[in-house]
Short mmCIF file of C-alpha atoms in Angstrom, two decimals:
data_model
loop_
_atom_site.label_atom_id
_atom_site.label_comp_id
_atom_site.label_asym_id
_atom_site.label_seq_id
_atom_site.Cartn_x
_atom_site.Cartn_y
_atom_site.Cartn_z
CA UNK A 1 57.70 25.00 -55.81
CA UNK A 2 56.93 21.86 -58.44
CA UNK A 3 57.24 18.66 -56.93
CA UNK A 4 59.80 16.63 -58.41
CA UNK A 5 59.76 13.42 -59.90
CA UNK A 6 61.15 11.31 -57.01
CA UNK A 7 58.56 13.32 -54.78
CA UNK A 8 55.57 11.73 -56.61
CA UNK A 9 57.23 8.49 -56.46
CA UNK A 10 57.76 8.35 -52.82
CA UNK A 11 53.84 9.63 -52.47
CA UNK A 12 53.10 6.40 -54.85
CA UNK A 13 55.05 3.85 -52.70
CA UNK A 14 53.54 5.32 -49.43
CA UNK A 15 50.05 5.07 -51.15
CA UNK A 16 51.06 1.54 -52.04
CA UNK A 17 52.14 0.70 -48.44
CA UNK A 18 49.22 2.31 -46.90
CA UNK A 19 46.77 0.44 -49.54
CA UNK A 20 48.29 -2.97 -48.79
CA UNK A 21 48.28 -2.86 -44.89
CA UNK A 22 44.73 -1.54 -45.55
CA UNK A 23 44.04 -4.36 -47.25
CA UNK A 24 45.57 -6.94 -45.38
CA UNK A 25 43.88 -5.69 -42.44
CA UNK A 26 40.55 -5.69 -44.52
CA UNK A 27 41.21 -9.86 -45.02
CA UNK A 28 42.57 -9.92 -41.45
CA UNK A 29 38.66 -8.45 -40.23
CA UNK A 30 36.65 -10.55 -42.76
CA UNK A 31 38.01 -13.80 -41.53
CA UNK A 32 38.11 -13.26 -37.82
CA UNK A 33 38.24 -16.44 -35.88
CA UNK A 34 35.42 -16.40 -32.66
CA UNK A 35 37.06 -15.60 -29.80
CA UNK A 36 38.60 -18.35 -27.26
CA UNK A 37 36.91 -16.62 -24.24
CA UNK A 38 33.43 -14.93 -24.72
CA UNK A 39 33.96 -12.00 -22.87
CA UNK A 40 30.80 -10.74 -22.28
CA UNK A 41 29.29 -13.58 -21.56
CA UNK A 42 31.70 -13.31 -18.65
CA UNK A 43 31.01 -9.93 -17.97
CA UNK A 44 27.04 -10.94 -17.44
CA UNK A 45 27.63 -13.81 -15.12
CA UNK A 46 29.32 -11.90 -12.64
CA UNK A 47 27.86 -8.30 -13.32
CA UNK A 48 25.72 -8.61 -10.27
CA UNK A 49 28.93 -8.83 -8.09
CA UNK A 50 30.14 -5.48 -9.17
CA UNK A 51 28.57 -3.03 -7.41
CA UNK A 52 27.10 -1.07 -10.64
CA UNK A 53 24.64 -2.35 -13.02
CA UNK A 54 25.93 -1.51 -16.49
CA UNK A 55 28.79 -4.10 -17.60
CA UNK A 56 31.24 -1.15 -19.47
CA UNK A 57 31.21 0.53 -15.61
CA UNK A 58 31.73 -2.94 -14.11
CA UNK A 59 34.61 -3.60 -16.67
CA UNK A 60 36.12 -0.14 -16.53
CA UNK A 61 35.92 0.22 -12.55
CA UNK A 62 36.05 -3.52 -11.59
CA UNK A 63 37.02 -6.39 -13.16
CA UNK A 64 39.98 -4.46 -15.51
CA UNK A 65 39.63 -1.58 -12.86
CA UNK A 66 44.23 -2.31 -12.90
CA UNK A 67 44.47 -1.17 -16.84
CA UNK A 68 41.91 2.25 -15.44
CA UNK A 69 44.09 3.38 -12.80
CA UNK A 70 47.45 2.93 -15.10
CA UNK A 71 45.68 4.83 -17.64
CA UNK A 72 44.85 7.87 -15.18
CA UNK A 73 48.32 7.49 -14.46
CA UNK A 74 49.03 7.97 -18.27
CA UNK A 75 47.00 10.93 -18.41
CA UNK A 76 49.05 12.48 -15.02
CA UNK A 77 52.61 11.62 -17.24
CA UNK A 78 51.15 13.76 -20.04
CA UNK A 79 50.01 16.82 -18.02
CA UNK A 80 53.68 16.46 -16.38
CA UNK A 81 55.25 16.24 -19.28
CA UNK A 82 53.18 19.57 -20.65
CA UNK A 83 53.59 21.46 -17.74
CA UNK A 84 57.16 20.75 -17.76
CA UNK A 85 57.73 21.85 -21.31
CA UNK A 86 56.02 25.32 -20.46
CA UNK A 87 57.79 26.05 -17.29
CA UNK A 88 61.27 25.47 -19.28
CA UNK A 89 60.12 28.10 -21.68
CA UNK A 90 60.39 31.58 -21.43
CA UNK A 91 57.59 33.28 -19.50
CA UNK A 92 56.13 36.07 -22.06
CA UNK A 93 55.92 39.52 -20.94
CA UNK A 94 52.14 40.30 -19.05
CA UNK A 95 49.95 41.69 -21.46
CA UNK A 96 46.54 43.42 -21.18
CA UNK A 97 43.39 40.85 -20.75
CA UNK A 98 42.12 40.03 -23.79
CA UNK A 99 39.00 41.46 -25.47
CA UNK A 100 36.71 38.48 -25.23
CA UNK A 101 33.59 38.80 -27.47
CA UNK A 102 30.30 39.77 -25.94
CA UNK A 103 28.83 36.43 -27.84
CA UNK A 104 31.25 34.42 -26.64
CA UNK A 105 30.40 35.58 -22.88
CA UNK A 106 26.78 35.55 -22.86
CA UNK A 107 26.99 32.32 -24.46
CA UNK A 108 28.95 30.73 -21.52
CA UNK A 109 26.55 32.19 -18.97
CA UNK A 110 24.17 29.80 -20.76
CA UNK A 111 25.98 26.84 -21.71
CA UNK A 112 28.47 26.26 -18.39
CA UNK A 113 25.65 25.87 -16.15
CA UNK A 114 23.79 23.24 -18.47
CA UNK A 115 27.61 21.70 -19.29
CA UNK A 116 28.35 21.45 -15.19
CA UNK A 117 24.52 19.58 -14.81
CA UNK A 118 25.15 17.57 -17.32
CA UNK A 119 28.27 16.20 -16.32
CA UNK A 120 26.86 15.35 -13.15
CA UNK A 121 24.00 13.26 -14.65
CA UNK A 122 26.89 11.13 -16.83
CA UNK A 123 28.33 10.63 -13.56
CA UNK A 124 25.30 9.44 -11.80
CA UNK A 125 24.06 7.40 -15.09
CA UNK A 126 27.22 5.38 -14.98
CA UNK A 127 25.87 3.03 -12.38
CA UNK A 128 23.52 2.02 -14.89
CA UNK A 129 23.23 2.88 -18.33
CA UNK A 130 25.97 4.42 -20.83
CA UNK A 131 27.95 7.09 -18.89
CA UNK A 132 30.77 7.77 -16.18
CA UNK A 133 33.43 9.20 -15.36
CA UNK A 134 35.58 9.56 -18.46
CA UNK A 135 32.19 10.87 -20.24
CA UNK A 136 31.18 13.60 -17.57
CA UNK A 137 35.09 14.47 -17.50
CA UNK A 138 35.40 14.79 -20.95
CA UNK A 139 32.24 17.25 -20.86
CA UNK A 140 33.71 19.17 -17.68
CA UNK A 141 36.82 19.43 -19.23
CA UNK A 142 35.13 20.71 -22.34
CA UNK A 143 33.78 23.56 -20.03
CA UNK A 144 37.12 24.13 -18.66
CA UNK A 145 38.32 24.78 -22.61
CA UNK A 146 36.03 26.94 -23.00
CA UNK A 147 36.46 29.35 -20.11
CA UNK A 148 40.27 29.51 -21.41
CA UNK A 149 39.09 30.72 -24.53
CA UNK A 150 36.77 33.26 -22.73
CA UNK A 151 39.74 34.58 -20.80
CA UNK A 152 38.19 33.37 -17.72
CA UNK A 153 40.99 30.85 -17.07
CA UNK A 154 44.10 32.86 -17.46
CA UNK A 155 47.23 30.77 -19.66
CA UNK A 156 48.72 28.62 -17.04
CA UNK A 157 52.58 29.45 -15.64
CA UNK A 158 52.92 26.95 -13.10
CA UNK A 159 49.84 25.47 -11.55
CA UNK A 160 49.25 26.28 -7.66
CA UNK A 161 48.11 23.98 -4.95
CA UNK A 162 44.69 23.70 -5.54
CA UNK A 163 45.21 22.81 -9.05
CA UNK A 164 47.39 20.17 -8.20
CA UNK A 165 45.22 18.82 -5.77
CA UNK A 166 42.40 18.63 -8.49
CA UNK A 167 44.82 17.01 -10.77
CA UNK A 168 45.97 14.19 -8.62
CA UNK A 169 42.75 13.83 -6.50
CA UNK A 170 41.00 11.32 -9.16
CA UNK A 171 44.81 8.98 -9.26
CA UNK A 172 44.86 9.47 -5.20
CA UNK A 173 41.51 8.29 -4.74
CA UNK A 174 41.51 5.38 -7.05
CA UNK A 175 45.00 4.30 -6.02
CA UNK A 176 43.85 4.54 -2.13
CA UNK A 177 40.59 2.62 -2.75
CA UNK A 178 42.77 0.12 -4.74
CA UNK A 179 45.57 -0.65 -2.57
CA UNK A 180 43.48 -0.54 0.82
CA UNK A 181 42.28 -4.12 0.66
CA UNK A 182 45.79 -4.96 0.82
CA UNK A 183 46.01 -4.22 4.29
CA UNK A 184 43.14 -6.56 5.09
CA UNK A 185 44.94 -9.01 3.52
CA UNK A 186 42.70 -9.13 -0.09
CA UNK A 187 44.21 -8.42 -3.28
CA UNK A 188 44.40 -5.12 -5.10
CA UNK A 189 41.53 -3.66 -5.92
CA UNK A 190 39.53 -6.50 -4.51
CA UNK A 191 36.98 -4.46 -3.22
CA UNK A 192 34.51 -5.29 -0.10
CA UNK A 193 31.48 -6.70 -1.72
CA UNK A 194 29.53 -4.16 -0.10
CA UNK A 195 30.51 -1.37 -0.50
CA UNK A 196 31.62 -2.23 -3.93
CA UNK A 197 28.93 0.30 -5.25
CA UNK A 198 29.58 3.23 -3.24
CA UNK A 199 33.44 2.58 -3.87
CA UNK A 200 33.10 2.73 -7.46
CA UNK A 201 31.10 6.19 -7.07
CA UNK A 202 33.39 7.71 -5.00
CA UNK A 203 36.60 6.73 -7.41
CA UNK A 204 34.11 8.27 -10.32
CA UNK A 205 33.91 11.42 -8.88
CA UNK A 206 37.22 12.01 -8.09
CA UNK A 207 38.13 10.51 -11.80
CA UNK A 208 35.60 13.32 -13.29
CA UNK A 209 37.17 16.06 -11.51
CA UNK A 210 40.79 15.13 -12.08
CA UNK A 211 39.92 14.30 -15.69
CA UNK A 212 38.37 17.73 -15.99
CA UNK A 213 40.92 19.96 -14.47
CA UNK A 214 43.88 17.40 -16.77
CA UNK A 215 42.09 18.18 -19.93
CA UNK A 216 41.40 21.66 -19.37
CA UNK A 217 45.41 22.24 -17.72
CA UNK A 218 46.60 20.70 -20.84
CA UNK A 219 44.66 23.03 -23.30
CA UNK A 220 45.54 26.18 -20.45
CA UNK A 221 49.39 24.47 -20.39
CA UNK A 222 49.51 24.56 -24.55
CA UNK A 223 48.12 27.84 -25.29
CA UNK A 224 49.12 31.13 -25.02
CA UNK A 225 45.66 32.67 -24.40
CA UNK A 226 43.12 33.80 -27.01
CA UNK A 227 44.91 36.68 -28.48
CA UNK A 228 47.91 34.79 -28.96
CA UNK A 229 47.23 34.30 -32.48
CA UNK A 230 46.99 38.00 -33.22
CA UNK A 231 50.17 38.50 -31.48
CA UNK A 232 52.06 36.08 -32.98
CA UNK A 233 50.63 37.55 -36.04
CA UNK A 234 52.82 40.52 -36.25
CA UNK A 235 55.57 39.22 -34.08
CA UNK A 236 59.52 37.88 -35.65
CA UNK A 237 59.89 34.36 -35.79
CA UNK A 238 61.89 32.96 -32.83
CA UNK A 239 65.77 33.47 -32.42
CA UNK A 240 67.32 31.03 -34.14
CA UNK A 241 64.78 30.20 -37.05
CA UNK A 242 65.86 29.65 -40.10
CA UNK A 243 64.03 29.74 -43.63
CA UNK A 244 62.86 26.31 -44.54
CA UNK B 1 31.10 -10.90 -38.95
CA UNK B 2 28.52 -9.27 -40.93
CA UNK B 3 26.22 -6.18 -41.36
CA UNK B 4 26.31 -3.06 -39.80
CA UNK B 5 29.24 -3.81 -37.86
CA UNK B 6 31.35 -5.01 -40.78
CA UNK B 7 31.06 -1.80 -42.58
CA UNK B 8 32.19 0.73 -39.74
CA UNK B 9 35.35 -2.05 -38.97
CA UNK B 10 36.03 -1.71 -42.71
CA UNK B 11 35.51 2.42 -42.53
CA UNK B 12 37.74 1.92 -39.58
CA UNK B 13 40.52 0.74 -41.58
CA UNK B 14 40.64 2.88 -44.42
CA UNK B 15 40.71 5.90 -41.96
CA UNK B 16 43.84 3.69 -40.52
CA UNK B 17 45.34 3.63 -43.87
CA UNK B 18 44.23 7.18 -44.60
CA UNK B 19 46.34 8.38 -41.56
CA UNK B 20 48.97 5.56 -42.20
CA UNK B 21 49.89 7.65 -45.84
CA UNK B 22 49.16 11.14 -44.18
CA UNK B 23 52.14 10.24 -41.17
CA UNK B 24 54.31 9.04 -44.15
CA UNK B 25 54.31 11.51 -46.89
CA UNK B 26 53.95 15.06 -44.76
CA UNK B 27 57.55 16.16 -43.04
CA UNK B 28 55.32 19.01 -40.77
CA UNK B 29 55.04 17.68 -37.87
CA UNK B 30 51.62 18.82 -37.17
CA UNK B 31 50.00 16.67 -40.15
CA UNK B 32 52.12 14.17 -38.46
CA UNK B 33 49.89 14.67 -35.60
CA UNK B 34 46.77 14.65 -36.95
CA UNK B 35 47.45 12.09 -39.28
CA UNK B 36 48.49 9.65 -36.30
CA UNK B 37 45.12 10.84 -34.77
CA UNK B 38 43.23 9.76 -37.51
CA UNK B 39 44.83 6.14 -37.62
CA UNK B 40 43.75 6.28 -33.33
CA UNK B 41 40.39 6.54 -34.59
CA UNK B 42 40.67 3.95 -37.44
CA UNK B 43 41.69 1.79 -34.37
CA UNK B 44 39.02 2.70 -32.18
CA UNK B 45 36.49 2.25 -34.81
CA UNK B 46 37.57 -1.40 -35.76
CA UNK B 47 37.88 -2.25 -31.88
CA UNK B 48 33.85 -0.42 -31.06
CA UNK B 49 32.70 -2.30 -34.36
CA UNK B 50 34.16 -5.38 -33.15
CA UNK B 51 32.46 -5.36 -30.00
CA UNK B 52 29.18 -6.33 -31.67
CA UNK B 53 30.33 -8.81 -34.62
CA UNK B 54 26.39 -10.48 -34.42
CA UNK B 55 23.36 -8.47 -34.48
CA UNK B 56 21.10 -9.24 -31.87
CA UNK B 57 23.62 -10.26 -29.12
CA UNK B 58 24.43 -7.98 -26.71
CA UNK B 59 27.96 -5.82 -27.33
CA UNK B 60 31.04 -7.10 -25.57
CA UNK B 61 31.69 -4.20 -23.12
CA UNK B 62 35.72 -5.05 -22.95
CA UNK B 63 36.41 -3.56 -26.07
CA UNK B 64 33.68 -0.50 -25.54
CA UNK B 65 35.53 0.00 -21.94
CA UNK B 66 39.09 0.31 -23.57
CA UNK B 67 37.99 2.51 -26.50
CA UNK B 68 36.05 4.51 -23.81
CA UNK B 69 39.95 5.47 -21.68
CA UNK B 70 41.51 5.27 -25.25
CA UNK B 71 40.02 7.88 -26.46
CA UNK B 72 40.65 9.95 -23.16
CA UNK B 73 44.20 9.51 -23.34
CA UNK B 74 45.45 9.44 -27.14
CA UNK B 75 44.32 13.31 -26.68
CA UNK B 76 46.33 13.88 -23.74
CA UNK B 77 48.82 12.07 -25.70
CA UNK B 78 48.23 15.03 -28.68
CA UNK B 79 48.31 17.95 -26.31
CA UNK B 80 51.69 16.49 -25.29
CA UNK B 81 52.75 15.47 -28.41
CA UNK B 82 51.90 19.29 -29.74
CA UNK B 83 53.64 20.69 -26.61
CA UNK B 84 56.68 18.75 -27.98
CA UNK B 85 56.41 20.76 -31.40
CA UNK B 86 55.56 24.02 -30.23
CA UNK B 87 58.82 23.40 -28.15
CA UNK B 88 61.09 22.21 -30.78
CA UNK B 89 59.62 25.04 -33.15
CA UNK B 90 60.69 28.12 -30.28
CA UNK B 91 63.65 26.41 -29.45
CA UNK B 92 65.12 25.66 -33.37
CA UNK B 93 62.55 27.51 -35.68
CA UNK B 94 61.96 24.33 -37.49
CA UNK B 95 58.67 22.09 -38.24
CA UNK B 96 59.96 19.00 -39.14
CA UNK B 97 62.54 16.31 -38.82
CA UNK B 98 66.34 16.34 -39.54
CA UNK B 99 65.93 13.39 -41.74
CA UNK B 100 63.28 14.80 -43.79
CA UNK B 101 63.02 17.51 -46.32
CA UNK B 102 61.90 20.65 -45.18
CA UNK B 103 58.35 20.91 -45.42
#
């Protein structure tokens, strides 16, 4: 199909658009004023008060530790709102396992032990230098994806009890250490000085868990498996579809 | 601002305008997607590149700290936003929006 004439016009005035916001935002950057507060300036003065001694883990966990546990909340929304979408649709017929290649399984052998340690040492190094929980998540999680693609972690129907648990144990945790100075009569997420440290660890680990099994249930909660591409391959489009 | 930091804010917004024309001129739903993806990290990039705007003083960590759950999120946000399509495709067969010609 030729695109017609209008077509290349409305590509023009998008590209025009797009250009001028561009460059708007380009002036915008260039003549930034200094900021009213210096932040990190901030962030040093009371760092020691934290509990860990690298300021993104003291911001992240502590001081804006509120926006954190709303944003693990975001993350629980989206696996809901995944998981919901699959259990509405129609459960395929069970198929054979799929034929995973020998590569791909050797290769895991190697690369989930090494994947597991090393999310464990972005844990740990978050007291202190660049790392945490969203980091060794991320990596965990990156494990999970690929032991879905290996077959190992069937397509996901409807998650059972200890999946849930992993899911919700990083918002649980957070949300318990958070509103449990409240009966003590602090403020939320005011934590004891103390035990500030140990606090912040414990929320991490649950965070890198629950992160771990919510990336990896919404890859299992999206996909079909790893031969679903062949089968959809050779399969009719779905009831209703129409020629675009 | 200057430097270093300067040019990845600036590469930061032309991948923001990049994704700005890609979510405006393609009616699949999937370049929608990625497109919108691509301005994220146009975002992200300006906000990291921001957190250092001298060299030699030490990065603001507020900005590094949001980027750091940002990043975490806008791809749970994808996977939902692609369970979204993947439903609308079984459910009507189509790829785009009513309001747009079909792709």
């Amino acid at each position: 199909m030729k695109p017609s004439a209008s077509h290349h016009l409305e590509r023009l005035a998008a590209a025009a658009l797009a250009a001028s916001i561009g460059l708007a935002l380009v002036a915008a950057i260039i003549r930034l004023p200094k900021p009213a507060i210096e932040l990190s300036a901030r962030v040093a003065a009371h760092l020691a008060e934290s509990g860990v001694r690298h300021p993104v883990t003291a911001v992240l966990l502590n001081f804006r530790g509120y926006d954190t546990l709303l944003e693990v909340a975001v993350l629980l929304l989206a696996v809901l709102g995944v998981l919901a979408l699959r259990a509405s649709a129609s459960a395929p017929a069970a198929r054979p396992p799929a034929s995973v290649s020998p590569v791909l399984a050797a290769l895991l052998h190697l690369v989930i032990p090494l994947m597991v340690l090393a999310a464990g040492y972005l844990l740990w190094a978050g007291g202190y230098r660049a790392g945490g929980a969203f980091q060794a998540g991320a990596v965990l999680g990156g494990a999970g994806v690929l032991l879905c693609l290996a077959g190992a972690i069937p397509p996901l129907r409807s998650p059972g009890g200890w999946s849930i648990a992993a899911l919700l144990l990083g918002f649980g945790v957070f949300l318990a250490v958070a509103a449990a100075p409240v009966a003590g009569g602090a403020r939320l997420l005011e934590y004891p000085r103390i035990w500030a440290g140990a606090l912040i660890l414990l929320i991490e680990s649950g965070l890198t868990l629950s992160i771990a099994a919510i990336l990896t249930t919404l890859f299992a909660g999206a996909s079909d498996g790893p031969d679903a591409a062949v089968r959809r391959g050779n399969s009719d489009p779905p009831a209703g579809a129409r020629k675009g | 601002m200057i430097g270093p930091s300067l040019s990845y804010a600036l590469a930061g917004v032309a991948l923001f305008a990049l994704g700005l024309y890609g979510l405006s001129v393609h009616p699949h739903l999937l370049r929608k997607v990625l497109a919108f993806n691509v301005t994220g990290s146009g975002v992200f990039l300006v906000l990291v590149s921001l957190s250092q705007r001298d060299p030699g003083t030490p990065p603001d960590p507020v900005p590094q700290a949001l980027v750091l759950t940002g990043i975490v999120v806008a791809v749970s946000a994808t996977a939902f936003a692609l369970a979204l399509l993947r439903r609308l495709y079984a459910l009507t067969g189509k790829t785009g929006l009513d309001d747009e010609p079909a792709p």
